[in-house]
CSV table of C-alpha atoms in Angstrom, one decimal:
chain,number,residue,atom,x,y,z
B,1,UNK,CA,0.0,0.0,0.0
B,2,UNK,CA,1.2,3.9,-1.1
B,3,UNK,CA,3.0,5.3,1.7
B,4,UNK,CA,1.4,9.0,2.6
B,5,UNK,CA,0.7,11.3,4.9
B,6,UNK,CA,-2.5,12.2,5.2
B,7,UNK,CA,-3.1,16.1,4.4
B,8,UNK,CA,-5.0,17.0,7.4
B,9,UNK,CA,-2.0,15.5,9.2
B,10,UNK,CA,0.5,18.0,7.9
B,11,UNK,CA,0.2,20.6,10.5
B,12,UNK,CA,2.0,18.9,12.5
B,13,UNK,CA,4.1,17.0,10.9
B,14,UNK,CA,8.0,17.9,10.7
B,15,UNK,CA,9.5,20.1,7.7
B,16,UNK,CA,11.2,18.0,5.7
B,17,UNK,CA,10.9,14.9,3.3
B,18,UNK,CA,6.9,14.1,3.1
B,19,UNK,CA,4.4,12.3,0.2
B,20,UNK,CA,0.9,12.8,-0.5
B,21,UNK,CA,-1.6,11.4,-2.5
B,22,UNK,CA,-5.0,12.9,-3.6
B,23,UNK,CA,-6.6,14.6,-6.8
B,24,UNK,CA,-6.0,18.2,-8.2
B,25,UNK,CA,-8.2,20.7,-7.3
B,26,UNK,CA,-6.1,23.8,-9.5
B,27,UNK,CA,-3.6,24.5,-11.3
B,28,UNK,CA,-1.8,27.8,-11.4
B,29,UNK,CA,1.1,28.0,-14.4
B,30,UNK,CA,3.0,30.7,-14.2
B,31,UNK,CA,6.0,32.1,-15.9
B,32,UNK,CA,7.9,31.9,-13.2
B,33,UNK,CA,7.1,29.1,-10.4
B,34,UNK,CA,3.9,27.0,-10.7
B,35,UNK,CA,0.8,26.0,-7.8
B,36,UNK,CA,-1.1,23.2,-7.7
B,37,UNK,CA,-3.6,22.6,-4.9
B,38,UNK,CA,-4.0,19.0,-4.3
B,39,UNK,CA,-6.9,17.4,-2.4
B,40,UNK,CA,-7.5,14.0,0.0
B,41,UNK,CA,-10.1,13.0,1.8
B,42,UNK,CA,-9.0,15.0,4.5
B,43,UNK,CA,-7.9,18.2,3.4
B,44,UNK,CA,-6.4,20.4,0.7
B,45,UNK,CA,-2.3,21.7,0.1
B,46,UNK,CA,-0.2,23.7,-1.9
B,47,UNK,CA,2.1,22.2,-4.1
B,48,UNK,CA,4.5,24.5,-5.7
B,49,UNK,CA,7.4,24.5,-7.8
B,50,UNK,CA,10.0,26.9,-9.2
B,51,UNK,CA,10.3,26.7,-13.2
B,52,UNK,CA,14.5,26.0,-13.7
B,53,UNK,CA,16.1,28.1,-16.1
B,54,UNK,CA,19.8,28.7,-17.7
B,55,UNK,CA,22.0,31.4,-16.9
B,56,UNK,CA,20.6,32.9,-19.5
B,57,UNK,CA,17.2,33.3,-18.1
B,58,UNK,CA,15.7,30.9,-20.9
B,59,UNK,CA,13.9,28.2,-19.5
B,60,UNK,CA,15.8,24.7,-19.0
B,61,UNK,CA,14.9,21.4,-19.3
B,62,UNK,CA,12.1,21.0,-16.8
B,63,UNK,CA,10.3,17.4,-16.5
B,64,UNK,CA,8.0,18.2,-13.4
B,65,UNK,CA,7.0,21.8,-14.8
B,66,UNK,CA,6.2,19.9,-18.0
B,67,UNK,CA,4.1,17.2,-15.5
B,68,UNK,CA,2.5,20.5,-14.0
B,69,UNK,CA,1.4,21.9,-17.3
B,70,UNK,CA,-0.3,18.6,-18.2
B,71,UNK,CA,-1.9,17.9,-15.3
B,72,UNK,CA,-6.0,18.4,-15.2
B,73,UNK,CA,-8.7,18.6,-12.5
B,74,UNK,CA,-9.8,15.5,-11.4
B,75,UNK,CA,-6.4,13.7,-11.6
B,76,UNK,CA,-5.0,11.4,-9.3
B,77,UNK,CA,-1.4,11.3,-8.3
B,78,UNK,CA,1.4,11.2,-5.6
B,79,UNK,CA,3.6,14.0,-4.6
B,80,UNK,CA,7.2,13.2,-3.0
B,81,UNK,CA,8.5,16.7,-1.9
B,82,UNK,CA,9.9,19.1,1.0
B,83,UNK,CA,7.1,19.9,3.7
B,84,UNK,CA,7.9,23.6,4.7
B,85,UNK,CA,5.9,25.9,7.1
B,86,UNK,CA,5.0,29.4,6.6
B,87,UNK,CA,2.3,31.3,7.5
B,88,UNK,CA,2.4,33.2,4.5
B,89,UNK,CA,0.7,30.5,2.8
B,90,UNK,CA,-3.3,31.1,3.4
B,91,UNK,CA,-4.1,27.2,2.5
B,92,UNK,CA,-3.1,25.5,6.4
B,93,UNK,CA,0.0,27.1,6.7
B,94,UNK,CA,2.2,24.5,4.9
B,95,UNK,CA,3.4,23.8,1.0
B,96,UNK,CA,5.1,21.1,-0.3
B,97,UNK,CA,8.1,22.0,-2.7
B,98,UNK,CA,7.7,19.0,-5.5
B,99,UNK,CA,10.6,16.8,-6.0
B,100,UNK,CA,8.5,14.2,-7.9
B,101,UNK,CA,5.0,13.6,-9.4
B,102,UNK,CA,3.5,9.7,-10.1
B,103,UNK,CA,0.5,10.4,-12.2
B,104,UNK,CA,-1.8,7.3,-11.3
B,105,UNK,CA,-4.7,8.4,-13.3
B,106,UNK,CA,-5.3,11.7,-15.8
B,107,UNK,CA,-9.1,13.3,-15.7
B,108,UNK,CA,-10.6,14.3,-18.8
B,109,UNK,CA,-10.0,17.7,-18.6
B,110,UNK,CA,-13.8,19.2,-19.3
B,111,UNK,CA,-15.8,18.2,-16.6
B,112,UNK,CA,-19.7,17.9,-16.8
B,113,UNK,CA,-21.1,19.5,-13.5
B,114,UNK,CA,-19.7,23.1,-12.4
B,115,UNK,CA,-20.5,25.1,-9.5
B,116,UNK,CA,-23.6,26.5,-10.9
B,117,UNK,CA,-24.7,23.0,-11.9
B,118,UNK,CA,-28.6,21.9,-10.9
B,119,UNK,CA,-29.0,19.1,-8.4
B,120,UNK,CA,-30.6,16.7,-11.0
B,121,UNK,CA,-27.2,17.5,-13.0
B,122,UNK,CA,-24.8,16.9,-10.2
B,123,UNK,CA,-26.8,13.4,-9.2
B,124,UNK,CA,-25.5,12.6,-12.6
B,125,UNK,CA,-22.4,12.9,-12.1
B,126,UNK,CA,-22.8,11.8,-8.1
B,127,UNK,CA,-18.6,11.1,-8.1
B,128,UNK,CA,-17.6,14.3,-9.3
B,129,UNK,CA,-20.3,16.3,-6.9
B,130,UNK,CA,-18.4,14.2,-3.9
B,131,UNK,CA,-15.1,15.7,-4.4
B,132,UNK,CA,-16.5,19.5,-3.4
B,133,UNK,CA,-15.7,18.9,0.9
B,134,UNK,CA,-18.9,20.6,2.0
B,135,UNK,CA,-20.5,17.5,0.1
B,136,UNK,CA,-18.2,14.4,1.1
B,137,UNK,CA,-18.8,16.3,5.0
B,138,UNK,CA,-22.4,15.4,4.7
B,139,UNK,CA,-21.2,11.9,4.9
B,140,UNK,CA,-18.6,12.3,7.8
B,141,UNK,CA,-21.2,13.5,9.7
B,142,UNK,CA,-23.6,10.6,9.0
B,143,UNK,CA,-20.9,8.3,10.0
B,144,UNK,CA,-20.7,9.8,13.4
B,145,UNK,CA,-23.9,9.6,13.9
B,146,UNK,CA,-24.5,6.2,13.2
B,147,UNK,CA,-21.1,5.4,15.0
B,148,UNK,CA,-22.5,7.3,18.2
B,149,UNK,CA,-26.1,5.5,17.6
B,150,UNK,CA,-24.1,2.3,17.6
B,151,UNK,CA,-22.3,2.8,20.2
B,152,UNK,CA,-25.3,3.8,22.6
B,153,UNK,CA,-27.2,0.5,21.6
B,154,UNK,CA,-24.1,-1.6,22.5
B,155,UNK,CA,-23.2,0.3,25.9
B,156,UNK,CA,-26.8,-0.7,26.7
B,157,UNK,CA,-26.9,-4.5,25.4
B,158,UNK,CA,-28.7,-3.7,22.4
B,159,UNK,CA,-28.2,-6.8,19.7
B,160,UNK,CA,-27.7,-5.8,16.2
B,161,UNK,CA,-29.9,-8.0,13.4
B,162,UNK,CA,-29.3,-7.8,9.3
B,163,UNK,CA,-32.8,-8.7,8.7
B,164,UNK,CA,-34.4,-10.1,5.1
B,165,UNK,CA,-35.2,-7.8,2.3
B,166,UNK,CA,-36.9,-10.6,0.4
B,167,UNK,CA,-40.4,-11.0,1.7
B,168,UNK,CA,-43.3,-13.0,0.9
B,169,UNK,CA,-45.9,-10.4,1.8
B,170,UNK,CA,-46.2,-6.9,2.4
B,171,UNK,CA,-45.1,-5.6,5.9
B,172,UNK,CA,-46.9,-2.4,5.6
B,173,UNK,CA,-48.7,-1.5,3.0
B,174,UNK,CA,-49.5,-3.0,-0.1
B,175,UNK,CA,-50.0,-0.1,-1.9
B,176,UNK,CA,-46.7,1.4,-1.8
B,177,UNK,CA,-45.2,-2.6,-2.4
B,178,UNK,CA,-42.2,-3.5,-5.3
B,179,UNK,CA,-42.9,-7.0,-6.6
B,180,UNK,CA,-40.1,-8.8,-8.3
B,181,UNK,CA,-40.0,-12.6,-9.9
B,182,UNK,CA,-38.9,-15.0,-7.3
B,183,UNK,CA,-37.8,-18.6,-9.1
B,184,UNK,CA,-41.7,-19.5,-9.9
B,185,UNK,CA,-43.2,-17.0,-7.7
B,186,UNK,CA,-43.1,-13.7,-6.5
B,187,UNK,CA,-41.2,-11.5,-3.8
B,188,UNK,CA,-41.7,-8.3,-2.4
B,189,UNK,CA,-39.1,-5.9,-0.9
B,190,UNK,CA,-39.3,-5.3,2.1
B,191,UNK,CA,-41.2,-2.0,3.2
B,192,UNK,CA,-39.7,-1.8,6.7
B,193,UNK,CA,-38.1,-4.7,8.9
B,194,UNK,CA,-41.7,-4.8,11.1
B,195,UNK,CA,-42.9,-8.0,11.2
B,196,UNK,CA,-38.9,-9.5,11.8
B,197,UNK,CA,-37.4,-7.0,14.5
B,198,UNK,CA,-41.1,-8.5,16.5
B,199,UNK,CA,-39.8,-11.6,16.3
B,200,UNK,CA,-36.7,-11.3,17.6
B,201,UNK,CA,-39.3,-9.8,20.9
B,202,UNK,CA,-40.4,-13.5,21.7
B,203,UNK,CA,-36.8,-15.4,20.8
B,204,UNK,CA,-35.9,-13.3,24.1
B,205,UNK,CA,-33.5,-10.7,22.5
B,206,UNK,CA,-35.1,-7.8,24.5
B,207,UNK,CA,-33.2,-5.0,22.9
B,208,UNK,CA,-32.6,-5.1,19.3
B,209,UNK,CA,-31.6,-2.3,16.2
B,210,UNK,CA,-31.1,-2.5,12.6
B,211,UNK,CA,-29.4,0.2,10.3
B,212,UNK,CA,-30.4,-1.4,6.7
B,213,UNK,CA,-32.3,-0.1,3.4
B,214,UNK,CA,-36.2,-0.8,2.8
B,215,UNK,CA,-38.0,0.3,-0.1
B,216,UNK,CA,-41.6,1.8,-0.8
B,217,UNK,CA,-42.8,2.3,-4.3
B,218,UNK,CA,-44.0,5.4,-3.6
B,219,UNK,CA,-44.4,7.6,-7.0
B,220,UNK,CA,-43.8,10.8,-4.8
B,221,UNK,CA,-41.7,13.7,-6.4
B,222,UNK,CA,-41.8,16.1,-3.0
B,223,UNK,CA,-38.0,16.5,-1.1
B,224,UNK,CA,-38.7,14.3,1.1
B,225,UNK,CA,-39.5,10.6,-0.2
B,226,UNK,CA,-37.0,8.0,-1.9
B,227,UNK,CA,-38.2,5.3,-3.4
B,228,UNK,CA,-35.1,3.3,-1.5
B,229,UNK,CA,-33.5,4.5,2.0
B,230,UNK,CA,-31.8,3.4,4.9
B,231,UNK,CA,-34.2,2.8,7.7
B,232,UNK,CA,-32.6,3.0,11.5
B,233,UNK,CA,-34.6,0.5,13.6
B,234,UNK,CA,-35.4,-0.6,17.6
B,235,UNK,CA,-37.7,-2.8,19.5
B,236,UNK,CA,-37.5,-3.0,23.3
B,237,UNK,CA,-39.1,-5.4,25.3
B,238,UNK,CA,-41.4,-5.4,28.8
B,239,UNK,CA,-42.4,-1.8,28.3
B,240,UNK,CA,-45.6,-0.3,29.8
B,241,UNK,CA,-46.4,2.0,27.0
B,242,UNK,CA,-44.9,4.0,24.1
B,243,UNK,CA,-43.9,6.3,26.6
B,244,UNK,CA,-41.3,4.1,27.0
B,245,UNK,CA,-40.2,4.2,23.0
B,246,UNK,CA,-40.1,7.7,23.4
B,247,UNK,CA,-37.9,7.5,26.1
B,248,UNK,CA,-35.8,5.5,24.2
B,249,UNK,CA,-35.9,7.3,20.7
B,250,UNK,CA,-34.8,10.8,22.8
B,251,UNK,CA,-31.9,9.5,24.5
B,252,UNK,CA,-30.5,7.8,21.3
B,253,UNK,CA,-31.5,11.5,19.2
B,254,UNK,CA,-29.3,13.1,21.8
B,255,UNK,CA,-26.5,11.2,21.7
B,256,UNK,CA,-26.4,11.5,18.0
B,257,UNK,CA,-26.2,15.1,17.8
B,258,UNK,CA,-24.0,15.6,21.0
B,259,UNK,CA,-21.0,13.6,18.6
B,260,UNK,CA,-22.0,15.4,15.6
B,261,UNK,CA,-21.8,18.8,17.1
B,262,UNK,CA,-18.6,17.5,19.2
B,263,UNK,CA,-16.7,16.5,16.1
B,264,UNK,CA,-18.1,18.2,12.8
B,265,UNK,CA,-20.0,21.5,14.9
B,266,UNK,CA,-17.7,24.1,14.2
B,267,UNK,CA,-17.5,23.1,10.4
B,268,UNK,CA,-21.2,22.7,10.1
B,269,UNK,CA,-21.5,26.2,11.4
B,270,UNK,CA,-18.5,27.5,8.6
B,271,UNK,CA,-19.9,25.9,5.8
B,272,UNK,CA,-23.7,25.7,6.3
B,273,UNK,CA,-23.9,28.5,9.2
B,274,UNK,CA,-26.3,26.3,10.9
B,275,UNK,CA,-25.7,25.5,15.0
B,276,UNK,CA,-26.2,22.2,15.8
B,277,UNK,CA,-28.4,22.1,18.7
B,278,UNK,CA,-28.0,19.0,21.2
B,279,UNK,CA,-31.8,18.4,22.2
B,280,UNK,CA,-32.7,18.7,25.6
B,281,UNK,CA,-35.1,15.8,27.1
B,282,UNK,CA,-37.5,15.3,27.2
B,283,UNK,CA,-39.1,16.0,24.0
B,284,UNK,CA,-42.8,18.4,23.8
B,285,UNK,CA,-44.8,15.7,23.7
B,286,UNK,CA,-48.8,16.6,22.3
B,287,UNK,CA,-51.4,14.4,21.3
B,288,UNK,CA,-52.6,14.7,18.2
B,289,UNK,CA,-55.9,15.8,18.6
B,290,UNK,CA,-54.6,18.7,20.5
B,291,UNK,CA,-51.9,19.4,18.0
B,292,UNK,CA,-54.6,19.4,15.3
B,293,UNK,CA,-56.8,22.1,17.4
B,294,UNK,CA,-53.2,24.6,18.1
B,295,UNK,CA,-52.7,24.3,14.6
B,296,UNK,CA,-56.5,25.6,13.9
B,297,UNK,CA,-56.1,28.3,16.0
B,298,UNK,CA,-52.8,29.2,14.3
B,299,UNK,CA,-55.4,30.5,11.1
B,300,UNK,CA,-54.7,26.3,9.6
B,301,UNK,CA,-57.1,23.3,9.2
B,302,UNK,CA,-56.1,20.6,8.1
B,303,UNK,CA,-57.8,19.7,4.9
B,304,UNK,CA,-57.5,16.3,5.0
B,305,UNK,CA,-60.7,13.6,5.2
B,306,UNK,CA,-58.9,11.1,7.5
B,307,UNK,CA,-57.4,11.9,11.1
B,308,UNK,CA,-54.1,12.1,9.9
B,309,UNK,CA,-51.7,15.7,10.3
B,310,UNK,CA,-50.6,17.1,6.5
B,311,UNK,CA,-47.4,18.3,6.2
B,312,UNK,CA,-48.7,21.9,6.3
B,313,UNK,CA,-49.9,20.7,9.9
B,314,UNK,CA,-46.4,19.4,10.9
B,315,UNK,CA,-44.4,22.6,9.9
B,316,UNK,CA,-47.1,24.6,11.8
B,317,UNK,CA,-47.0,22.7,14.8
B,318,UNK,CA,-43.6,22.4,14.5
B,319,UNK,CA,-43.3,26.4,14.6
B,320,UNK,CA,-45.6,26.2,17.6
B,321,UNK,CA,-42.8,24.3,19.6
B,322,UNK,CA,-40.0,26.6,18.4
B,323,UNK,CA,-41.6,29.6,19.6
B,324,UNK,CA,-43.2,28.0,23.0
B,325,UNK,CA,-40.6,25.6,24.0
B,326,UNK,CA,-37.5,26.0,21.7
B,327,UNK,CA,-37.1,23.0,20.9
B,328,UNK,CA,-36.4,21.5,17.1
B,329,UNK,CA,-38.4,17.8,18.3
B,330,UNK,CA,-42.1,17.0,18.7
B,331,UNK,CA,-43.8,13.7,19.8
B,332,UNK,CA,-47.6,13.9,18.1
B,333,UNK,CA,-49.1,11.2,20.2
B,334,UNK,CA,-52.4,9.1,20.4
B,335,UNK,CA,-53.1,8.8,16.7
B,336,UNK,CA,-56.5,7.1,15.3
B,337,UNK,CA,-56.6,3.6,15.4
B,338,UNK,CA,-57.9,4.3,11.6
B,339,UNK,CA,-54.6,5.8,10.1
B,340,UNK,CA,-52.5,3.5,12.0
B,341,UNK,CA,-51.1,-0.3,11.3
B,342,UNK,CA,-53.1,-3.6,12.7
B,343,UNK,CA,-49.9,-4.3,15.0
B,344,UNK,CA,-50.3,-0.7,17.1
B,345,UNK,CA,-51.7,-1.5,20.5
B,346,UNK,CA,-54.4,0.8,21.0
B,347,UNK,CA,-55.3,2.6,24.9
B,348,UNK,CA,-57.4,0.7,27.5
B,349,UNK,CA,-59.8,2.9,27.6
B,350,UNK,CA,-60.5,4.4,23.7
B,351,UNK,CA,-59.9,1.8,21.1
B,352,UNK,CA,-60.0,4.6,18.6
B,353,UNK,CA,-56.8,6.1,19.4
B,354,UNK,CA,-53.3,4.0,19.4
B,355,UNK,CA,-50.1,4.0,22.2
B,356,UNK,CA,-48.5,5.1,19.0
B,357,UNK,CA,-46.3,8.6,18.1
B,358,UNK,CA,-44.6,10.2,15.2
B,359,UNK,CA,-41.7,12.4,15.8
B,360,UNK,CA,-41.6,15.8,14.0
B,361,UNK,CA,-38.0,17.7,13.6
B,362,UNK,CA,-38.0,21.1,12.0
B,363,UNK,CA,-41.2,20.7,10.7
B,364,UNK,CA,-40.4,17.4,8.6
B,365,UNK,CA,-41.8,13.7,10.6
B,366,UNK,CA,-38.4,11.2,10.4
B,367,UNK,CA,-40.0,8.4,12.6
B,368,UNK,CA,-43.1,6.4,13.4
B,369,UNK,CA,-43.3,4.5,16.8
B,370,UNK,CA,-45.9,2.7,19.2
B,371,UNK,CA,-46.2,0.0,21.2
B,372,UNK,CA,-47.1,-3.2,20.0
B,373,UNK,CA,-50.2,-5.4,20.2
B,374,UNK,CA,-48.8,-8.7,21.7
B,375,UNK,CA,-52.3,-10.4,22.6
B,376,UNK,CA,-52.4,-12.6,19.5
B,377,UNK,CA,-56.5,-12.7,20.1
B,378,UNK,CA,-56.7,-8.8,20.2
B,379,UNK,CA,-54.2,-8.6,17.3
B,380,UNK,CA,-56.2,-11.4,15.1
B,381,UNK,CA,-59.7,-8.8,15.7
B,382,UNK,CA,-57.7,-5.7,14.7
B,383,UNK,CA,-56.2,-7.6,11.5
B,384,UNK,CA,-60.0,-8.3,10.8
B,385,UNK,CA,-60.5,-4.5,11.5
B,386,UNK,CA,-58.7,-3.5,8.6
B,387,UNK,CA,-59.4,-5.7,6.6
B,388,UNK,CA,-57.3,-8.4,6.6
B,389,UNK,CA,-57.3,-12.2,6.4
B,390,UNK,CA,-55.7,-13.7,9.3
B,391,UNK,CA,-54.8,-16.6,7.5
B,392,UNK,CA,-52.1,-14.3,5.6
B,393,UNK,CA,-50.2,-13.7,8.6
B,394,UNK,CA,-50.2,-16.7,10.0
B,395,UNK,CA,-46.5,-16.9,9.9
B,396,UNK,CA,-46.5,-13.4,12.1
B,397,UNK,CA,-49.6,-14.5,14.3
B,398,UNK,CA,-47.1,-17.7,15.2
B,399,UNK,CA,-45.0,-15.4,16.9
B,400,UNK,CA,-47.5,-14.3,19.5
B,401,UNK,CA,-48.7,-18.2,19.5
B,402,UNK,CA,-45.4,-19.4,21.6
B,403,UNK,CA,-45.4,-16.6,24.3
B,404,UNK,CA,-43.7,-13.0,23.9
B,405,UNK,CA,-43.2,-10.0,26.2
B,406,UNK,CA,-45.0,-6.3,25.8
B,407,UNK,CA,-42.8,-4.7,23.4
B,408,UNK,CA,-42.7,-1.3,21.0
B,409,UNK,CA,-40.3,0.4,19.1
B,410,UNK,CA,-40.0,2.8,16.0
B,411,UNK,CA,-38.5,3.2,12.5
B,412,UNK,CA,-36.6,6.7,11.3
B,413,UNK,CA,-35.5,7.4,8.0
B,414,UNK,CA,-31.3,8.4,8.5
B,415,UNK,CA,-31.3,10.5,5.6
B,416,UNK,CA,-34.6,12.9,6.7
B,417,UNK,CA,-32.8,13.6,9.9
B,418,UNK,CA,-29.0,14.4,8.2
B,419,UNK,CA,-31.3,16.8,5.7
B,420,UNK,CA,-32.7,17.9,8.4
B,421,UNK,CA,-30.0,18.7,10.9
B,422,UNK,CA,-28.2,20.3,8.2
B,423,UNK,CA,-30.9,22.4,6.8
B,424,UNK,CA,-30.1,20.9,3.5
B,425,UNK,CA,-32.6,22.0,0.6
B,426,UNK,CA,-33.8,18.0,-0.5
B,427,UNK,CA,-33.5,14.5,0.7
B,428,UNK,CA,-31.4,13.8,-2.8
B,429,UNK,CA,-28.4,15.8,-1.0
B,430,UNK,CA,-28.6,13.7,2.5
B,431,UNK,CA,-28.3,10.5,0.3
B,432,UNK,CA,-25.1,8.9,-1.2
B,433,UNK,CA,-27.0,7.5,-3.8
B,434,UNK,CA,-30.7,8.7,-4.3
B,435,UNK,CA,-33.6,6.4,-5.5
B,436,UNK,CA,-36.4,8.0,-6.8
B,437,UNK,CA,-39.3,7.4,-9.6
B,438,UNK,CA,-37.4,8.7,-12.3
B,439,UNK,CA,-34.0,7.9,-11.3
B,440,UNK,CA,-31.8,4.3,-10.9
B,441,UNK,CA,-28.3,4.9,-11.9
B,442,UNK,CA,-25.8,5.7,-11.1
């Protein structure tokens, strides 16, 4: 493997003999002495090299001047050269004097996206868009979260599961369901990991999470939908209520943003100017109902002919808890038994409303939870409720059959809360690769 030093790292490294590796950003050639900034993963440096001339003043035979004129953007090469300090130099305080240039691959040297370039554009050419560091940060930053999500579920015995994507029924909905040819039947792709992070409740797990991709066919052109996405799971057993979910949901939100704002807060704030606010718990919590009738008296009704909030309704509301609490979170609570899934237990005392939540962040839901129904002879009436045959979820009724503790838990779409946290302008930009309607490659 290349032996180099990783840009960030030369700061404080020691002048003197150094190599780096990365692609060039720019090229300066001048008449005189010649700049070329080269990028990494980490950072960006100044390259520069005198042109050698004769006594004369003509120019002299010059093979890495020559190797400078050639190079374009986009190419990928070593540098061997003198690391030198000096403050002078506005790009980190260091150059590197080149002594020799391996060239390991040359870019065309028109490149399809600029600056100015539309996102649509720049999803087209998703590898070139990745080079510009405010970008490849968004993805830093989703790898700290994740990292500090996984490392709260482990500190508190979570187990992790890699669950199927294949399925032989819907586990939501099956009007937002991709079929595909299985063999000599047919498959569906899994719409969330539902029906198998229950089961792990009765094989006596008690605390599991999943971080995988689930898929809703979902013809939706807004900002906020993808037709693939990675879904970040948990299901907790012997709870008393959602409240419990909540509970759960809050603590791992906070930890999240306290190692995002800990690591990436101060170039978040550079490059975005947005302040990453660590959430304090716990979370406004509002039942529906009562969010719907705020929301009224805020000059909005909802115009919607189920019992569900409208987006509309979720930015209002969400405006609501800016300006009462200041706070970016709301828990909408005690949704209608008729908008919700068969599985949602629903209260003791009103069967028409569910121990069930969605959590709103600046305006935008990223999660539904609830607790589960884990009666299998309530959960076989509410299947018939809706509509359903009871004899097609057999295989999920079996898990209740056998014995299996009161449980809940929630899915949250990772790349809604990165678009969110960041304040960026569409899901597509939160997304390494975005699946849509209209779009599958690259």
């Amino acid at each position: 493997m290349t032996t180099r030093t990783l840009i960030k790292n030369l700061a404080a490294s020691t002048d003197g003999p150094i190599s780096v590796s990365g692609w060039v950003e720019t090229v300066r050639d001048q008449k005189k002495v010649q700049f070329v900034v080269l990028r990494d993963e980490s950072g960006a440096v100044q390259l520069v090299h005198p042109r050698l001339f004769n006594e004369d003043k003509t120019p002299a035979e010059d093979p890495i001047a020559d190797e400078i004129s050639s190079l374009s953007q986009g190419s990928f090469l070593t540098v061997s050269g003198e690391l030198k300090h000096d403050e002078r130099v506005k790009l980190g305080g260091v150059e590197i004097k080149v002594e020799s240039i391996d060239v390991a691959s040359r870019a065309i040297p028109e490149t399809p996206i600029a600056d100015d370039s539309g996102v649509d554009k720049r999803m087209d050419w998703r590898f070139l868009d990745l080079r510009v560091p405010k970008n490849a940060l968004i993805f830093k930053i989703q790898t700290t979260l994740e990292h500090a999500w996984r490392t709260y579920w482990v500190e508190n015995d979570f187990i992790e599961l890699h669950t199927p994507k294949l399925m032989a029924s819907a586990s939501e909905s099956k009007a937002e369901l991709f079929e595909v040819d299985y063999f000599d039947g047919k498959a569906y792709l899994a719409q969330s990991p539902q029906f198998f992070k229950q089961m792990a409740q009765p094989a006596g797990f008690g605390k599991i999470f999943e971080v995988g991709p689930a898929f809703r066919a979902d013809p939706s052109f807004t900002s906020r939908h993808a037709t693939e996405f990675t879904s970040v799971d948990s299901e907790i057993s012997w709870i008393d209520s959602h409240e419990d979910v909540m509970k759960l949901h809050e603590e791992l939100l906070v930890a999240g943003f306290q190692a995002v704002k800990d690591k990436h807060g101060a170039e978040i704030l550079a490059l975005w100017d947005v302040e990453v606010t660590v959430p304090t718990v716990p979370f406004p919590r509002i039942p529906l109902a009562e969010a719907k009738r705020i929301v009224a008296e805020r000059g909005y009704e909802v115009p919607r002919a189920d019992d569900d909030m409208d987006p509309e309704g979720e930015r209002q509301i969400a405006a609501y808890v800016k300006e009462t609490f200041g706070h970016e979170f709301v828990f909408l609570t005690d949704y209608a038994s008729s908008i919700r899934p068969f599985y949602h237990m629903r209260h003791a005392d009103d069967a028409a409303l569910t121990n069930s939540y969605d959590l709103i962040f600046n305006g935008v839901e990223i999660s539904t939870g609830a607790q589960r129904e884990h009666r299998v002879d309530v959960l076989i009436e509410q299947a018939k409720d809706k509509g359903l045959e009871p004899e097609e979820l057999d295989f999920y009724l079996d898990f209740f059959r056998y014995g299996v503790p009161p449980h809940g838990g929630f899915g949250m779409g990772l790349s809604r809360v990165l678009m969110l946290m960041l304040h960026l302008p569409n899901l597509r930009e939160a997304t390494y690769l975005f699946r849509g309607p209209t779009r599958l490659l690259p």
